[in-house]
XYZ file of C-alpha atoms in Angstrom:
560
model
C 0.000 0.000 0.000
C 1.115 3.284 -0.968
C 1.242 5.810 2.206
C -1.278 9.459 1.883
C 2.859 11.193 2.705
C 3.722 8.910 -0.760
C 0.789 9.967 -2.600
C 1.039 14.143 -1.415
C 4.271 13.817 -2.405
C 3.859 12.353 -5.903
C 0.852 15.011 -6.819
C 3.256 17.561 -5.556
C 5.970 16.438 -8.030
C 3.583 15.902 -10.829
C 2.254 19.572 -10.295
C 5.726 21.166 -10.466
C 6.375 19.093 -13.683
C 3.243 20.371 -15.366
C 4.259 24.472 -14.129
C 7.870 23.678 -15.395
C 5.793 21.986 -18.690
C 3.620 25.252 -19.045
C 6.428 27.714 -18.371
C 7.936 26.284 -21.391
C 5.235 26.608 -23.427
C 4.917 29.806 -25.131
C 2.081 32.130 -25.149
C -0.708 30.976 -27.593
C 0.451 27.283 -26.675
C -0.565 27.961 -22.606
C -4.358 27.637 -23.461
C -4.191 24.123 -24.387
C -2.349 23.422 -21.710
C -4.805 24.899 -19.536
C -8.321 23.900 -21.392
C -10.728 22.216 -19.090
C -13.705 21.552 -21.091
C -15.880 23.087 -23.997
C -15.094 24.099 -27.230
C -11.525 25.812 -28.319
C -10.224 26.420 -31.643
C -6.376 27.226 -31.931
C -5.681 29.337 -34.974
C -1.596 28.483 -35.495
C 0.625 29.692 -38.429
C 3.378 27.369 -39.719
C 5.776 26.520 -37.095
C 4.262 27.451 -34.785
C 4.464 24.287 -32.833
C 0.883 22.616 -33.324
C 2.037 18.865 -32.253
C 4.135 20.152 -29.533
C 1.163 21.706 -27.465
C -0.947 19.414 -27.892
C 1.500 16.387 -26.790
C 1.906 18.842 -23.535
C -1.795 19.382 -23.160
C -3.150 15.907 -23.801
C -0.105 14.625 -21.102
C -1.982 17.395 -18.650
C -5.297 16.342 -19.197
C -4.837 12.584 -19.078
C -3.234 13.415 -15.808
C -5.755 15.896 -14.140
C -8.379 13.648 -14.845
C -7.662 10.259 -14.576
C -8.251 9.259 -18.060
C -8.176 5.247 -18.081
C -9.100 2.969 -20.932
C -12.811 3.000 -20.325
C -12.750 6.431 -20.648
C -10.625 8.353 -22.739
C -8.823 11.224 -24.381
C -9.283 10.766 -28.634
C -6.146 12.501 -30.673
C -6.665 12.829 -34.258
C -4.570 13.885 -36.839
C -3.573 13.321 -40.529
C -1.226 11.028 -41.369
C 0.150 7.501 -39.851
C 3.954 9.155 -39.573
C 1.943 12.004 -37.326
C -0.039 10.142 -35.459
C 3.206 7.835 -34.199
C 4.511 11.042 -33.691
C 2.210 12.236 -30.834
C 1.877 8.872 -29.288
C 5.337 9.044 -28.370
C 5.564 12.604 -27.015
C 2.230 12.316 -25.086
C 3.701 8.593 -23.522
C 7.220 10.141 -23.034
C 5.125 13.106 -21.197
C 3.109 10.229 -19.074
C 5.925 8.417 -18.346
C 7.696 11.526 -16.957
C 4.901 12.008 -14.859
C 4.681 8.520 -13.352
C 2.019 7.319 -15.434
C 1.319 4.654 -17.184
C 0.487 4.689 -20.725
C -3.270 4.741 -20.960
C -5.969 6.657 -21.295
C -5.916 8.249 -24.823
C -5.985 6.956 -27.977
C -4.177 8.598 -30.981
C -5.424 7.995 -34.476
C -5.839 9.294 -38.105
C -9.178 9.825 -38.695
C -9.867 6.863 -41.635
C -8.627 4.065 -38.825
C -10.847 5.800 -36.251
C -13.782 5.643 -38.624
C -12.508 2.100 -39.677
C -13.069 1.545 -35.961
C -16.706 2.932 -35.325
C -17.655 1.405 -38.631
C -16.461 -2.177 -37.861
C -17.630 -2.107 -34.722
C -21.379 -1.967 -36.268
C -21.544 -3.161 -39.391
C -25.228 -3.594 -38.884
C -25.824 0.288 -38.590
C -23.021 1.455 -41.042
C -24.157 -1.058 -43.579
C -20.472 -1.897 -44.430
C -19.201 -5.819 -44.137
C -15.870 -5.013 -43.802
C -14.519 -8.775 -43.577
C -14.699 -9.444 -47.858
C -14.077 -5.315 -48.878
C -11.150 -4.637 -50.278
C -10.032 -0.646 -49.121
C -8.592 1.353 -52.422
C -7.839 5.031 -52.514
C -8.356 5.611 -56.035
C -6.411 8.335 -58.394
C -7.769 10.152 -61.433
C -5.733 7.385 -63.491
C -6.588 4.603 -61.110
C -8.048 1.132 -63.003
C -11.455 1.634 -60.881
C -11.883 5.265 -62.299
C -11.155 3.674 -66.112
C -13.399 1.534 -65.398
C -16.308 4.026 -64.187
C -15.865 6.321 -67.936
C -15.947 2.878 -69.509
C -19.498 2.040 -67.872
C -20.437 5.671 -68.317
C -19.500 5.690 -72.380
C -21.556 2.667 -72.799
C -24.911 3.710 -70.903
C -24.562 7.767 -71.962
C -23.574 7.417 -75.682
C -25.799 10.668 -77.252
C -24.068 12.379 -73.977
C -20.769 11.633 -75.052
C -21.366 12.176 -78.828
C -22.263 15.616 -77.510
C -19.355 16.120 -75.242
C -17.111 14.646 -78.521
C -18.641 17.241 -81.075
C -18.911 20.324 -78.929
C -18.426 23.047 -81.434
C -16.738 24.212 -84.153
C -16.075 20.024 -85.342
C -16.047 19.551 -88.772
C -15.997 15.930 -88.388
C -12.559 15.725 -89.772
C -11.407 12.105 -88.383
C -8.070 12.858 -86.924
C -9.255 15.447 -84.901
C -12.571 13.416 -83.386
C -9.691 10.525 -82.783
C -7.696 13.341 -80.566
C -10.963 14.324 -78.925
C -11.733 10.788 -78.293
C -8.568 10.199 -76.601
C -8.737 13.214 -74.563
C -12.303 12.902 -73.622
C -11.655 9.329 -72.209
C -8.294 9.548 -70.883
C -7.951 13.014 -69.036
C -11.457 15.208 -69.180
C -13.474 11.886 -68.148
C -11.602 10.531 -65.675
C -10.701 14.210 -63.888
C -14.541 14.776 -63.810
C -14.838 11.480 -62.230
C -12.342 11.662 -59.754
C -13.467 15.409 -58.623
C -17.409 14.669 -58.578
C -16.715 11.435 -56.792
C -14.390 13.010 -54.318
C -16.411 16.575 -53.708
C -19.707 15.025 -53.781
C -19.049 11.972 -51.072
C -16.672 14.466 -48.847
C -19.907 16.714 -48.630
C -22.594 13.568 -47.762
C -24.483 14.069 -51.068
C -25.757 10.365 -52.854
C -25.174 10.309 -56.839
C -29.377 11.144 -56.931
C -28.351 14.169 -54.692
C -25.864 15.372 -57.341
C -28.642 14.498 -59.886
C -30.722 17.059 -58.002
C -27.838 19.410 -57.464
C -27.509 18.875 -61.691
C -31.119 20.335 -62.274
C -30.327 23.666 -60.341
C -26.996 24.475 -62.639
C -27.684 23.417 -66.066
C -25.046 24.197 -69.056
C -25.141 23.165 -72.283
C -23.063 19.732 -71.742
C -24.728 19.322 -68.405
C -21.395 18.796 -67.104
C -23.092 18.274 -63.172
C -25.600 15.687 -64.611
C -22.944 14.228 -66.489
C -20.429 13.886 -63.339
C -23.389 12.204 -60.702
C -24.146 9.736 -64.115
C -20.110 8.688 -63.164
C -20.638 8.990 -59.517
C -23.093 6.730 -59.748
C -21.138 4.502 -62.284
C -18.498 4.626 -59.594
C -20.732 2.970 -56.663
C -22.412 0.409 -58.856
C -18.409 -0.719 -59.656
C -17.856 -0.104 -55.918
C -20.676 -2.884 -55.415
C -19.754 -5.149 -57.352
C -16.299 -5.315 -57.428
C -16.502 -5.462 -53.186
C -14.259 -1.914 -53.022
C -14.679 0.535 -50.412
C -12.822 3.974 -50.112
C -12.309 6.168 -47.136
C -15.223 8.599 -47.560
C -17.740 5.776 -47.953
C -15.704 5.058 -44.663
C -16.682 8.176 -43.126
C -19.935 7.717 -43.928
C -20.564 3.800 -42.739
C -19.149 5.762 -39.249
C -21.634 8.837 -39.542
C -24.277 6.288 -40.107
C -23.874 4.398 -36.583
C -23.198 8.034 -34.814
C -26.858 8.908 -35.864
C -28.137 6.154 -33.915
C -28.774 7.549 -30.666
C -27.914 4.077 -28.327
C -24.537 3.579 -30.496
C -23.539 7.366 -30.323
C -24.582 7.499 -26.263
C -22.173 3.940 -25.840
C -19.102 5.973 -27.653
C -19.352 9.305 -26.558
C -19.410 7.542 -22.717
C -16.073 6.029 -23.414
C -14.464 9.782 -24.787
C -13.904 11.986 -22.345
C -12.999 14.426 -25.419
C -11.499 14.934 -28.894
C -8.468 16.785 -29.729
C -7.838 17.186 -33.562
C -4.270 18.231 -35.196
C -3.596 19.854 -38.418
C -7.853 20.667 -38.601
C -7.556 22.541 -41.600
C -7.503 19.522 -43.709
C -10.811 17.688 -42.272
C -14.003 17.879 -45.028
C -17.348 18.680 -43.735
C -17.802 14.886 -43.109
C -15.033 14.319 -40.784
C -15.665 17.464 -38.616
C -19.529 15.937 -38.362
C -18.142 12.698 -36.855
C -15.275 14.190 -34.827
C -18.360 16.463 -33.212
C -20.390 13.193 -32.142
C -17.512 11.605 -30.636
C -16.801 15.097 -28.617
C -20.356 15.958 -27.715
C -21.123 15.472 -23.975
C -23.974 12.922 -23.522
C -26.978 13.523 -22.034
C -26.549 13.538 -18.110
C -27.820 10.338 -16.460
C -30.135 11.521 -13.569
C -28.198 9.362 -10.727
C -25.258 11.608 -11.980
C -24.145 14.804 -10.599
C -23.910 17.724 -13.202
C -20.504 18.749 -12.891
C -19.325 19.258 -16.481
C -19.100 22.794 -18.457
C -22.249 24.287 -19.722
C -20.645 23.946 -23.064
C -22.153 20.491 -24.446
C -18.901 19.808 -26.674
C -15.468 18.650 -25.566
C -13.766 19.322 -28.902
C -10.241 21.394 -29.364
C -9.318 22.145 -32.888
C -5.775 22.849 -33.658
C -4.537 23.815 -37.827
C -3.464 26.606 -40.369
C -6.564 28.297 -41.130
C -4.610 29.775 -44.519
C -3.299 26.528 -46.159
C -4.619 22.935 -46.286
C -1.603 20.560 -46.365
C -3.983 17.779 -48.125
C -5.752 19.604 -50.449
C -4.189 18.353 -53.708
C -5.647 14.777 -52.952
C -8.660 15.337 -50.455
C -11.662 17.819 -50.937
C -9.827 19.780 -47.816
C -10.373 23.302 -47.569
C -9.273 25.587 -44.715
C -12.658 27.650 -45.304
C -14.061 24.867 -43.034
C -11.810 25.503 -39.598
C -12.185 28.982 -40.409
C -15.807 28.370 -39.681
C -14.872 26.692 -36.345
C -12.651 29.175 -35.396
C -15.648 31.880 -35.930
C -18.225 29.913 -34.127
C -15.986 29.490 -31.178
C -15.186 33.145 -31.597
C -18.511 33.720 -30.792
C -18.974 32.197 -27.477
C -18.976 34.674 -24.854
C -16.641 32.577 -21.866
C -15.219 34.870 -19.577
C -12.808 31.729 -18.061
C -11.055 30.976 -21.004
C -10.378 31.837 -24.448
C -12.808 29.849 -27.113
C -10.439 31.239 -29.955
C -6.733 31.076 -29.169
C -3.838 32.033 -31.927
C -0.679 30.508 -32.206
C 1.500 32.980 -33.924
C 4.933 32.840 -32.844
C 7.107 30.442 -34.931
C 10.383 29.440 -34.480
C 11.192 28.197 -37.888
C 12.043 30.883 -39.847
C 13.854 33.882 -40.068
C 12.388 37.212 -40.020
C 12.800 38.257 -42.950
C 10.934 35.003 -44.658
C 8.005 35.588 -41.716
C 8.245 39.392 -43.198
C 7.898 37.761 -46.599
C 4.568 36.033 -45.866
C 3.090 38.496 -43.669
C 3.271 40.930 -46.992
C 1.399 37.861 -49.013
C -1.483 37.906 -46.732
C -1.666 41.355 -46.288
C -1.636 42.062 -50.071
C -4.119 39.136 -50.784
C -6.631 40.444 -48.533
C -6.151 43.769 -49.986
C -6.670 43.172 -53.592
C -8.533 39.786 -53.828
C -11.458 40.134 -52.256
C -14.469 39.339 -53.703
C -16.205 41.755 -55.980
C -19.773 41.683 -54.094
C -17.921 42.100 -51.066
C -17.204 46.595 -50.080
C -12.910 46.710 -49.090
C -15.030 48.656 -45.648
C -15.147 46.233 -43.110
C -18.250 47.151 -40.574
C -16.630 44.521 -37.744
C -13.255 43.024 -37.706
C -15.144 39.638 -36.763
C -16.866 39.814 -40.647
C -13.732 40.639 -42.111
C -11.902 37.708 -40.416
C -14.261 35.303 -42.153
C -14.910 36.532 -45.159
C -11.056 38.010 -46.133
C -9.283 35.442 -48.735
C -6.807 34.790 -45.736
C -7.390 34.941 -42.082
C -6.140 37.778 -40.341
C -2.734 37.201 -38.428
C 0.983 37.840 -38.440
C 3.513 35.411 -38.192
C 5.641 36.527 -35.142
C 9.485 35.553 -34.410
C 9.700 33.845 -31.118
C 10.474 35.101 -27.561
C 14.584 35.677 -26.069
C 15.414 32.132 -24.579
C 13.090 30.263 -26.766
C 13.975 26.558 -26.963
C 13.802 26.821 -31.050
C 14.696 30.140 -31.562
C 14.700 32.222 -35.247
C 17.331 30.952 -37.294
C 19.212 33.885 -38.949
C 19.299 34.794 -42.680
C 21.497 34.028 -45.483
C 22.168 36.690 -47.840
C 19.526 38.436 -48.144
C 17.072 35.761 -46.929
C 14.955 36.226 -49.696
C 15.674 36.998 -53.034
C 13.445 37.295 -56.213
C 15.537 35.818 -59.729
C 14.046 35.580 -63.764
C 16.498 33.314 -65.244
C 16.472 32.948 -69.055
C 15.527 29.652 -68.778
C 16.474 26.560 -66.470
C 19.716 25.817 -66.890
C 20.418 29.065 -65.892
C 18.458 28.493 -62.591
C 20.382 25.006 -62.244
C 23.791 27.004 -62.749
C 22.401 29.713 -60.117
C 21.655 26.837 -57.892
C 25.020 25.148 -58.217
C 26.762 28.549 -57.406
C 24.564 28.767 -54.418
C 25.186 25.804 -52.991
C 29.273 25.620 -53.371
C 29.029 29.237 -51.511
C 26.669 28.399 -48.976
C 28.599 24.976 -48.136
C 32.213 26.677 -48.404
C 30.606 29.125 -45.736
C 29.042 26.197 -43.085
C 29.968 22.743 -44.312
C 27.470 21.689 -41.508
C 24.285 23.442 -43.202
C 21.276 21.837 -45.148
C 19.309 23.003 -47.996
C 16.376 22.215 -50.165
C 15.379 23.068 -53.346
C 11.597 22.933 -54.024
C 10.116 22.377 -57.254
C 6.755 22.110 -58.366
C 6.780 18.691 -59.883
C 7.958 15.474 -59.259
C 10.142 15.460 -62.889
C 11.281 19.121 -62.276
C 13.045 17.903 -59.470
C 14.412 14.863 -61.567
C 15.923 17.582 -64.291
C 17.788 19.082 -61.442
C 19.213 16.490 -59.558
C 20.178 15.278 -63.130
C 21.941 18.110 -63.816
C 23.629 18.599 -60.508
C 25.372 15.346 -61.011
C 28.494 17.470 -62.875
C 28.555 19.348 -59.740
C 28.279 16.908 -56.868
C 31.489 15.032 -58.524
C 33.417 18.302 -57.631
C 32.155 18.306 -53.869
C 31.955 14.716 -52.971
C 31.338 15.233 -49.135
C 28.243 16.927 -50.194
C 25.534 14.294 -49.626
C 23.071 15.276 -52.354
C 19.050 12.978 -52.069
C 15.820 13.396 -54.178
C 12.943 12.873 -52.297
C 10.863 11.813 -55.358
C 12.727 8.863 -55.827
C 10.981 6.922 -53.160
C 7.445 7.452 -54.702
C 8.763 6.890 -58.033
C 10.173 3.399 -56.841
C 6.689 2.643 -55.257
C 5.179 3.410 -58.887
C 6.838 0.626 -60.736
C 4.051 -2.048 -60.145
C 1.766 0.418 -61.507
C 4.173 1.369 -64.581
C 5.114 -2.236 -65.238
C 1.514 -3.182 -65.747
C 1.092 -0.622 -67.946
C 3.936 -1.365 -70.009
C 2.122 -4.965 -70.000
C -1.084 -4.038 -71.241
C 1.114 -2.028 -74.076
C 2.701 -5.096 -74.978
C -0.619 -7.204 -74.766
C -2.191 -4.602 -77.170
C 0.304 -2.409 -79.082
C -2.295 -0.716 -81.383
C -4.748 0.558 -78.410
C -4.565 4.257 -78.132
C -5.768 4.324 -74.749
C -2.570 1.672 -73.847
C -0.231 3.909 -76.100
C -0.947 6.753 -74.245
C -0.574 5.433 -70.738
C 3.032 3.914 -71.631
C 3.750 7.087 -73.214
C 2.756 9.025 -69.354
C 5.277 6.298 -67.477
C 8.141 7.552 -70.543
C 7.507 11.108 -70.166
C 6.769 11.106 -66.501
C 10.402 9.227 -65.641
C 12.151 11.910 -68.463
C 13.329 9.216 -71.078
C 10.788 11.126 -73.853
C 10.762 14.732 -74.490
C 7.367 16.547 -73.916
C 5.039 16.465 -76.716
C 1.448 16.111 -77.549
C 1.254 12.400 -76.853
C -2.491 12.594 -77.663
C -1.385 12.876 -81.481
C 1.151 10.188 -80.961
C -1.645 8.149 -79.689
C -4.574 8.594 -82.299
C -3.154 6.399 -84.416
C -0.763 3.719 -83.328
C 0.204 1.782 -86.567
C 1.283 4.906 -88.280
C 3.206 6.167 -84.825
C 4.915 2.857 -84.493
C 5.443 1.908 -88.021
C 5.746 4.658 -89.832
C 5.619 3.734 -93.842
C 7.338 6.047 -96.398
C 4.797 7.782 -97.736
C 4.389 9.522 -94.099
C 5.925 13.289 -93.238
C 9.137 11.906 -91.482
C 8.963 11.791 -87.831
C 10.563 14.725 -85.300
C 13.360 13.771 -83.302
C 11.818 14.189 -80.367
C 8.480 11.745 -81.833
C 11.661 8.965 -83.348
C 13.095 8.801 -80.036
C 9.564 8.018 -78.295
């Protein structure tokens, strides 16, 4: 047994850990350390350490009230890599504090909806034992197949969408139409209405309805639910499920009021990281989880007046995701409005994070001008540049209002200091200029601090290809100078995908549709030159075996 001296004294040591913990923490971080219940939102600009605070705060929490695995603290955030992350600062936190590792659970929010769905498959309607989980692309074999069952049910819709105007009917321009049409606008429109239309709860006969409120002349809406609903017939059939339908098998149990009362018992609350990339879905089944149940009458009322246990923590200018999810930060800028809103003398509903300790000031100068001059000159035009309340302006400006702020004297990750100028503005003539700028950059910057790092950012994946290509000269001269592209892992985890393609080439050399696929994997790994491949493609017999009487092929088309 374990002495009341023991016990003072342990609570006494945990307490000065947590003041040390919160001393640490800087300013905008403190009010997640000290949340107790209720809404918060936490508005935080890049750098601003997000993760941090809320390792620190979920540590406090779990502590100050007893958190145990029958009822406990929910962490959600983006990815896998994050969510490991967490786990081990909040345990490392515990453990400093005495405590064992329980009471919160840290997840992304697919496996937490993967849980609640499981769990009842009777109420989400998803038998997850013989479903096979895909994540399609816009070029992924599930979204081929979806414009293939579209082409054959819609054919005086896609004659339409083929002729559109202007067509003469000349054949070698409807076989380049063709080829577009079914390999890039088809499939794009797929993948978006899919995406944007499940991410916002709405059935293909929603879109349908959606369709009649818009029309156009190639009833591009009505067109997009006919492949949305193509897409969940396949989905069906084929025993595929993605992770929106996931969301909404999970949604589906949370509206049934003994399910949702048997989870939210078992969370005490919800703390979500990097917000700014949940859809409207995800925020809906992150609030179930967080919402306080109804109080049983044998218990005493002793919770907030605020019925939702939910803090909010993200980048309400910049969605990390958004290139591959329906993610917009409009959405936490919502949040952080409603919780703006809530008149709580105690603490803060709306907290901002804007000291960061990443860059220098000069950079943080850089951005600050960004915003500034986006809000300025992009605003809407039915919106009047007069603001009547700086709470209307903060949700309706293009960005939300705040300044990224260097970090305090003593700060454990202070502002690093500039090079050069910091920031510098260059128009090379074209880019091997830029490479040779680069290359002149580097050998000074390296002469200067053999110990530094750098990274050049690019836009695309093959951009960054040419340059690490072209650096090779370079790198011979300085070989301490450890030199990695990060796009080589994802293009190594492509070559199942690229090999089958090349396959279905071989299988059928004189499809367009294969053609122009093997032709992608060639251009996209820089062994072609870039071309119109869609005229390569049109007609393979005469691309592949040219006869005499043809106009002699390009360079650039012989090599391909």
């Amino acid at each position: 047994m374990v002495a009341a001296t023991d016990l003072d004294n342990l609570t006494h040591d945990r307490d000065r850990i947590i003041a040390q913990w919160r001393q640490g923490l800087r300013l905008g971080q403190r009010t997640l350390a000290d949340w107790h219940s209720g809404p918060l939102a936490v508005s935080a600009v890049p750098g601003a350490g997000k993760s941090h605070s809320m390792a620190v705060a979920a540590a406090i929490t779990i502590a100050r009230e007893k958190l145990h695995q029958r009822r406990q603290l929910i962490i959600v955030t983006l990815t896998r890599s994050a969510a490991a992350n967490i786990k081990d600062k909040i345990k490392n936190c515990l453990h400093e504090l005495g405590l064992p590792p329980i009471g919160y659970s840290v997840n992304t929010i697919h496996s937490l909806a993967l849980s609640i769905a499981s769990k009842h498959p009777e109420l989400s309607k998803l038998d997850l034992t013989d479903r096979t989980l895909v994540m399609p692309s816009a070029n992924h074999k599930l979204i081929e197949d979806t414009v293939q069952s579209w082409l054959s049910q819609n054919p005086h819709s896609y004659r339409c969408l083929l002729e559109g105007e202007g067509f003469d009917g000349e054949e070698t321009e409807r076989l380049r139409r063709q080829s577009v049409l079914r390999t890039e606008v088809l499939p794009s429109l797929a993948f978006t209405a899919v995406r944007e239309a499940k991410s916002s709860g709405l059935s293909p006969a929603d879109l349908w309805e959606v369709a009649k409120l818009y029309p156009d002349r190639y009833d591009i809406l009505s067109i997009g639910a006919g492949l949305y609903q193509a897409y969940q017939a396949l989905l069906d059939t084929q025993g595929y499920l993605d992770y929106d339908e996931m969301i909404a098998g999970a949604l589906r149990v949370m509206k049934d009021p003994t399910a949702r009362r048997l989870w939210q018992q078992q969370v005490y609350a919800v703390f979500e990281d990097e917000a700014q990339d949940s859809s409207p879905l995800q925020e809906q089944l992150l609030r179930h989880l967080a919402e306080i149940p109804d109080r049983h009458p044998s218990e005493p009322d002793v919770r907030s007046e605020h019925r939702l246990n939910l803090i909010r923590v993200g980048d309400p200018n910049q969605a990390i995701n958004s290139t591959f999810t329906p993610a917009d930060p409009k959405y936490f800028r919502e949040f952080c409005h409603e919780c703006s809103q809530i008149n709580d003398l105690s603490l803060p509903r709306l907290e901002k994070m804007e000291q960061a300790g990443r860059s220098t000031q000069v950079i943080m100068d850089a951005a600050n001008f960004v915003l500034d001059w986006g809000n300025k000159f992009l605003q809407p035009p039915t919106q009047s540049s007069e603001r009547a309340n700086h709470d209307t302006a903060e949700t309706e400006s293009v960005f939300w209002l705040q300044t990224i702020r260097p970090v305090s004297p003593g700060d454990a990750q202070p502002n690093p200091t500039a090079q050069d100028g910091g920031v510098e503005l260059h128009t090379p003539s074209d880019v091997y200029e830029s490479v040779r700028s680069i290359e002149q950059r580097l050998t000074t910057l390296f002469k200067a601090n053999p110990t530094a790092n750098a990274a050049i950012l690019v836009r695309e994946n093959r951009q960054a290809k040419f340059i690490f290509d072209r650096l090779a000269d370079w790198k011979r001269l300085h070989p301490e100078i450890k030199l990695f592209e990060a796009g080589e892992g994802d293009r190594t985890s492509k070559i199942p995908g690229e090999l089958l393609v090349l396959f279905q080439f071989i299988t059928r050399p004189h499809s367009s549709d294969y053609l122009k696929a093997t032709l992608k994997v060639l251009l996209e790994r820089k062994l072609i030159d870039a071309q119109d491949l869609d005229a390569l493609a049109i007609f393979p017999e005469r691309f592949l075996y040219p006869s005499i009487l043809e106009i002699p092929q390009s360079p650039a088309v012989r090599r391909a």
